[in-house]
Amino acid sequence: AQTVTQSQPEMSVQEAETVTLSCTYDTSESDYYLFWYKQPPSRQMILVIRQEAYKQQNATENRFSVNFQKAAKSFSLKISDSQLGDAAMYFCASNEKLTFGTGTRLTIIP
Amino acid sequence: NAGVTQTPKFQVLKTGQSMTLQCAQDMNHNSMYWYRQDPGMGLRLIYYSASEGTTDKGEVPNGYNVSRLNKREFSLRLESAAPSQTSVYFCASSENRERYGYTFGSGTRLTVV
């Protein structure tokens, strides 16, 4: 079974700066998918970005990008030009039963 | 709007009472899931249904039952609510081995007193 670990319960960043959220995972699968979800105060779970494990290229969605290190089983999320609307809980997850990490609360400092 | 609909959004129960959380999706997804979210613990899988007619236990199934009524609907039942079941419950659905992630409902905040 997969496990997903987020070691940063809380992070903060100045508005317009860049922040990186860490995630590590463990799996015996060769074909898998990884995701970052955002949960704002509204409680809605929003898919931010996904990475296919067999692809070497790191996924990018506008200001959000990942640093996927398959050998190290690391999947970090970089948020560039942070905005106040980025304040939320961020969860890393894998597609095996969609296992979630425990989340990182991101605060944006104006 | 297409998506996952959960009802109710909020509920307060007394210990020992029963209730059913309803979930419906209109995206023709095969798989549906129930999660609970507790502070500091992320989301934990309670039960899932890979396809109509099948259900399987997840990480924390004790105290819950589920029914996959048809392809659209997947309900979660608490037969005798306990304070430890106070949580936020999410229903989700997915297609194609979850390659594209999950679509989540808006959640149900349940308090058991």
Tab-separated table of C-alpha atoms in Angstrom:
chain	number	residue	atom	x	y	z
A	1	ALA	CA	0.000	0.000	0.000
A	2	GLN	CA	1.092	3.534	-0.603
A	3	THR	CA	1.924	6.011	2.122
A	4	VAL	CA	2.166	9.745	1.617
A	5	THR	CA	4.052	12.011	4.018
A	6	GLN	CA	3.906	15.780	4.335
A	7	SER	CA	6.401	16.895	6.948
A	8	GLN	CA	5.449	20.586	7.043
A	9	PRO	CA	2.211	21.138	8.993
A	10	GLU	CA	2.384	24.893	8.336
A	11	MET	CA	4.160	27.198	5.927
A	12	SER	CA	4.008	30.913	5.283
A	13	VAL	CA	5.189	33.083	2.427
A	14	GLN	CA	5.171	36.749	1.539
A	15	GLU	CA	2.770	37.740	-1.180
A	16	ALA	CA	4.432	37.590	-4.638
A	17	GLU	CA	7.210	35.307	-3.367
A	18	THR	CA	7.770	31.627	-4.129
A	19	VAL	CA	7.104	28.762	-1.746
A	20	THR	CA	7.724	25.019	-1.973
A	21	LEU	CA	5.634	22.420	-0.179
A	22	SER	CA	7.227	19.024	0.389
A	23	CYS	CA	5.785	15.553	-0.076
A	24	THR	CA	7.313	12.086	-0.047
A	25	TYR	CA	5.609	8.822	-0.836
A	26	ASP	CA	6.235	5.140	-0.783
A	27	THR	CA	4.930	2.696	-3.345
A	28	SER	CA	5.727	-0.640	-4.919
A	29	GLU	CA	3.764	0.223	-8.043
A	30	SER	CA	5.537	1.027	-11.291
A	31	ASP	CA	2.656	2.953	-12.812
A	32	TYR	CA	1.023	5.533	-10.588
A	33	TYR	CA	-0.174	9.099	-10.436
A	34	LEU	CA	0.437	11.840	-7.904
A	35	PHE	CA	-1.694	14.871	-7.131
A	36	TRP	CA	-1.766	18.083	-5.184
A	37	TYR	CA	-5.130	19.227	-3.860
A	38	LYS	CA	-6.010	22.603	-2.421
A	39	GLN	CA	-8.631	23.006	0.287
A	40	PRO	CA	-9.561	26.646	0.955
A	41	PRO	CA	-11.722	27.671	3.923
A	42	SER	CA	-14.793	26.818	1.848
A	43	ARG	CA	-13.814	23.162	2.451
A	44	GLN	CA	-14.053	22.259	-1.231
A	45	MET	CA	-11.257	19.987	-2.463
A	46	ILE	CA	-9.738	21.365	-5.663
A	47	LEU	CA	-7.274	19.503	-7.853
A	48	VAL	CA	-4.256	21.736	-8.437
A	49	ILE	CA	-1.902	19.563	-10.455
A	50	ARG	CA	-1.229	15.941	-11.358
A	51	GLN	CA	1.913	14.046	-12.317
A	52	GLU	CA	2.146	10.776	-14.201
A	53	ALA	CA	4.983	8.725	-12.759
A	54	TYR	CA	6.197	7.433	-16.106
A	55	LYS	CA	6.681	10.954	-17.441
A	56	GLN	CA	10.082	12.525	-16.854
A	57	GLN	CA	8.845	16.057	-17.386
A	58	ASN	CA	7.594	17.912	-14.331
A	59	ALA	CA	3.970	19.024	-14.534
A	60	THR	CA	3.149	22.725	-14.655
A	61	GLU	CA	-0.142	24.580	-14.329
A	62	ASN	CA	0.285	28.335	-14.532
A	63	ARG	CA	1.951	29.428	-11.271
A	64	PHE	CA	1.988	25.882	-9.902
A	65	SER	CA	4.694	23.383	-10.761
A	66	VAL	CA	6.051	20.193	-9.278
A	67	ASN	CA	9.519	18.846	-8.702
A	68	PHE	CA	9.104	15.119	-9.198
A	69	GLN	CA	12.082	13.033	-8.129
A	70	LYS	CA	11.023	9.454	-8.834
A	71	ALA	CA	14.094	7.737	-7.436
A	72	ALA	CA	13.845	9.715	-4.217
A	73	LYS	CA	10.047	9.300	-4.146
A	74	SER	CA	9.635	13.010	-3.691
A	75	PHE	CA	6.867	15.188	-5.130
A	76	SER	CA	7.074	18.822	-4.069
A	77	LEU	CA	4.786	21.666	-5.118
A	78	LYS	CA	6.180	25.065	-6.024
A	79	ILE	CA	3.887	28.072	-6.017
A	80	SER	CA	5.326	31.103	-7.776
A	81	ASP	CA	4.159	34.702	-7.346
A	82	SER	CA	2.052	33.732	-4.325
A	83	GLN	CA	-1.347	35.390	-4.084
A	84	LEU	CA	-3.691	35.901	-1.158
A	85	GLY	CA	-6.096	33.432	-2.748
A	86	ASP	CA	-3.485	30.698	-2.466
A	87	ALA	CA	-4.003	30.547	1.301
A	88	ALA	CA	-5.370	27.065	2.003
A	89	MET	CA	-4.586	23.569	3.156
A	90	TYR	CA	-2.619	21.650	0.549
A	91	PHE	CA	-2.732	17.883	0.359
A	92	CYS	CA	-0.435	15.604	-1.541
A	93	ALA	CA	-2.046	12.372	-2.733
A	94	SER	CA	-1.450	9.245	-4.781
A	95	ASN	CA	-3.896	7.345	-6.934
A	96	GLU	CA	-3.741	4.061	-5.023
A	97	LYS	CA	-7.013	4.423	-3.131
A	98	LEU	CA	-6.122	8.107	-3.393
A	99	THR	CA	-4.003	8.061	-0.259
A	100	PHE	CA	-3.587	11.513	1.232
A	101	GLY	CA	-0.892	13.164	3.253
A	102	THR	CA	-1.819	15.009	6.432
A	103	GLY	CA	-1.685	18.398	4.749
A	104	THR	CA	0.239	21.670	4.907
A	105	ARG	CA	-1.509	24.863	5.908
A	106	LEU	CA	-0.210	27.699	3.741
A	107	THR	CA	-0.508	31.285	4.942
A	108	ILE	CA	0.117	34.228	2.625
A	109	ILE	CA	1.530	37.328	4.304
A	110	PRO	CA	0.399	40.555	2.606
B	1	ASN	CA	-23.692	21.851	-12.749
B	2	ALA	CA	-21.934	18.532	-13.215
B	3	GLY	CA	-20.212	17.121	-10.168
B	4	VAL	CA	-20.712	15.344	-6.871
B	5	THR	CA	-23.614	16.304	-4.645
B	6	GLN	CA	-23.635	15.479	-0.942
B	7	THR	CA	-26.453	15.923	1.520
B	8	PRO	CA	-26.762	17.162	4.164
B	9	LYS	CA	-24.058	19.805	4.583
B	10	PHE	CA	-24.333	19.899	8.360
B	11	GLN	CA	-25.769	17.473	10.899
B	12	VAL	CA	-25.811	17.110	14.667
B	13	LEU	CA	-26.607	13.691	16.108
B	14	LYS	CA	-26.968	12.342	19.581
B	15	THR	CA	-24.889	9.342	20.559
B	16	GLY	CA	-26.640	6.170	19.419
B	17	GLN	CA	-28.701	7.791	16.684
B	18	SER	CA	-28.448	6.614	13.101
B	19	MET	CA	-28.278	8.527	9.858
B	20	THR	CA	-27.426	8.165	6.192
B	21	LEU	CA	-25.232	10.521	4.210
B	22	GLN	CA	-26.262	10.722	0.593
B	23	CYS	CA	-23.983	11.160	-2.400
B	24	ALA	CA	-24.746	11.351	-6.105
B	25	GLN	CA	-22.563	12.042	-9.144
B	26	ASP	CA	-23.624	12.837	-12.684
B	27	MET	CA	-20.322	12.304	-14.483
B	28	ASN	CA	-20.892	8.613	-15.257
B	29	HIS	CA	-17.916	7.660	-13.094
B	30	ASN	CA	-17.495	4.030	-12.173
B	31	SER	CA	-15.761	4.513	-8.827
B	32	MET	CA	-17.044	6.272	-5.739
B	33	TYR	CA	-15.523	6.829	-2.318
B	34	TRP	CA	-16.251	7.998	1.195
B	35	TYR	CA	-13.568	9.766	3.212
B	36	ARG	CA	-13.470	11.358	6.608
B	37	GLN	CA	-11.297	14.347	7.410
B	38	ASP	CA	-10.015	14.982	10.903
B	39	PRO	CA	-7.572	17.705	12.033
B	40	GLY	CA	-3.960	16.660	11.564
B	41	MET	CA	-4.892	13.385	9.886
B	42	GLY	CA	-5.664	14.330	6.331
B	43	LEU	CA	-8.368	12.356	4.568
B	44	ARG	CA	-8.844	8.709	5.415
B	45	LEU	CA	-10.745	6.276	3.245
B	46	ILE	CA	-13.786	4.688	4.862
B	47	TYR	CA	-15.271	2.632	2.011
B	48	TYR	CA	-15.112	2.653	-1.718
B	49	SER	CA	-16.997	1.187	-4.640
B	50	ALA	CA	-14.959	0.388	-7.730
B	51	SER	CA	-18.081	-0.221	-9.785
B	52	GLU	CA	-21.820	-0.583	-9.443
B	53	GLY	CA	-22.615	-3.573	-7.271
B	54	THR	CA	-19.282	-3.730	-5.465
B	55	THR	CA	-18.057	-2.194	-2.218
B	56	ASP	CA	-14.830	-2.598	-0.253
B	57	LYS	CA	-13.464	-1.471	3.066
B	58	GLY	CA	-10.923	1.287	3.292
B	59	GLU	CA	-8.645	2.303	6.114
B	60	VAL	CA	-11.301	3.143	8.745
B	61	PRO	CA	-14.528	1.195	8.040
B	62	ASN	CA	-15.601	0.342	11.604
B	63	GLY	CA	-18.946	1.848	12.569
B	64	TYR	CA	-20.030	2.499	8.973
B	65	ASN	CA	-21.920	0.751	6.216
B	66	VAL	CA	-22.328	1.714	2.589
B	67	SER	CA	-24.682	1.046	-0.284
B	68	ARG	CA	-23.977	1.530	-3.965
B	69	LEU	CA	-27.570	2.022	-4.974
B	70	ASN	CA	-26.801	2.445	-8.680
B	71	LYS	CA	-24.019	3.916	-10.755
B	72	ARG	CA	-24.863	7.450	-9.638
B	73	GLU	CA	-25.448	7.012	-5.908
B	74	PHE	CA	-23.304	5.865	-2.997
B	75	SER	CA	-24.593	6.286	0.537
B	76	LEU	CA	-22.844	6.065	3.901
B	77	ARG	CA	-24.724	4.933	6.972
B	78	LEU	CA	-23.903	5.350	10.633
B	79	GLU	CA	-25.986	2.776	12.498
B	80	SER	CA	-25.211	3.961	16.031
B	81	ALA	CA	-23.323	7.233	16.046
B	82	ALA	CA	-20.443	7.760	18.472
B	83	PRO	CA	-18.579	10.973	19.395
B	84	SER	CA	-15.478	9.518	17.667
B	85	GLN	CA	-17.383	9.810	14.400
B	86	THR	CA	-17.509	13.578	14.675
B	87	SER	CA	-15.761	14.626	11.477
B	88	VAL	CA	-16.126	16.113	8.035
B	89	TYR	CA	-17.191	13.515	5.488
B	90	PHE	CA	-16.408	13.740	1.806
B	91	CYS	CA	-17.798	11.745	-1.048
B	92	ALA	CA	-15.760	11.542	-4.240
B	93	SER	CA	-15.892	9.871	-7.620
B	94	SER	CA	-13.373	9.026	-10.303
B	95	GLU	CA	-12.916	7.276	-13.603
B	96	ASN	CA	-10.165	5.343	-15.293
B	97	ARG	CA	-8.168	4.079	-12.327
B	98	GLU	CA	-8.103	7.465	-10.745
B	99	ARG	CA	-5.590	8.712	-13.289
B	100	TYR	CA	-7.211	12.112	-13.299
B	101	GLY	CA	-7.758	12.379	-9.593
B	102	TYR	CA	-11.051	12.620	-7.866
B	103	THR	CA	-14.001	14.960	-8.013
B	104	PHE	CA	-15.161	15.754	-4.510
B	105	GLY	CA	-18.453	16.778	-3.020
B	106	SER	CA	-18.567	19.799	-0.748
B	107	GLY	CA	-18.509	17.746	2.437
B	108	THR	CA	-20.771	17.073	5.411
B	109	ARG	CA	-19.821	18.359	8.827
B	110	LEU	CA	-21.144	15.841	11.336
B	111	THR	CA	-21.117	16.407	15.082
B	112	VAL	CA	-22.056	13.615	17.475
B	113	VAL	CA	-22.858	14.779	21.008
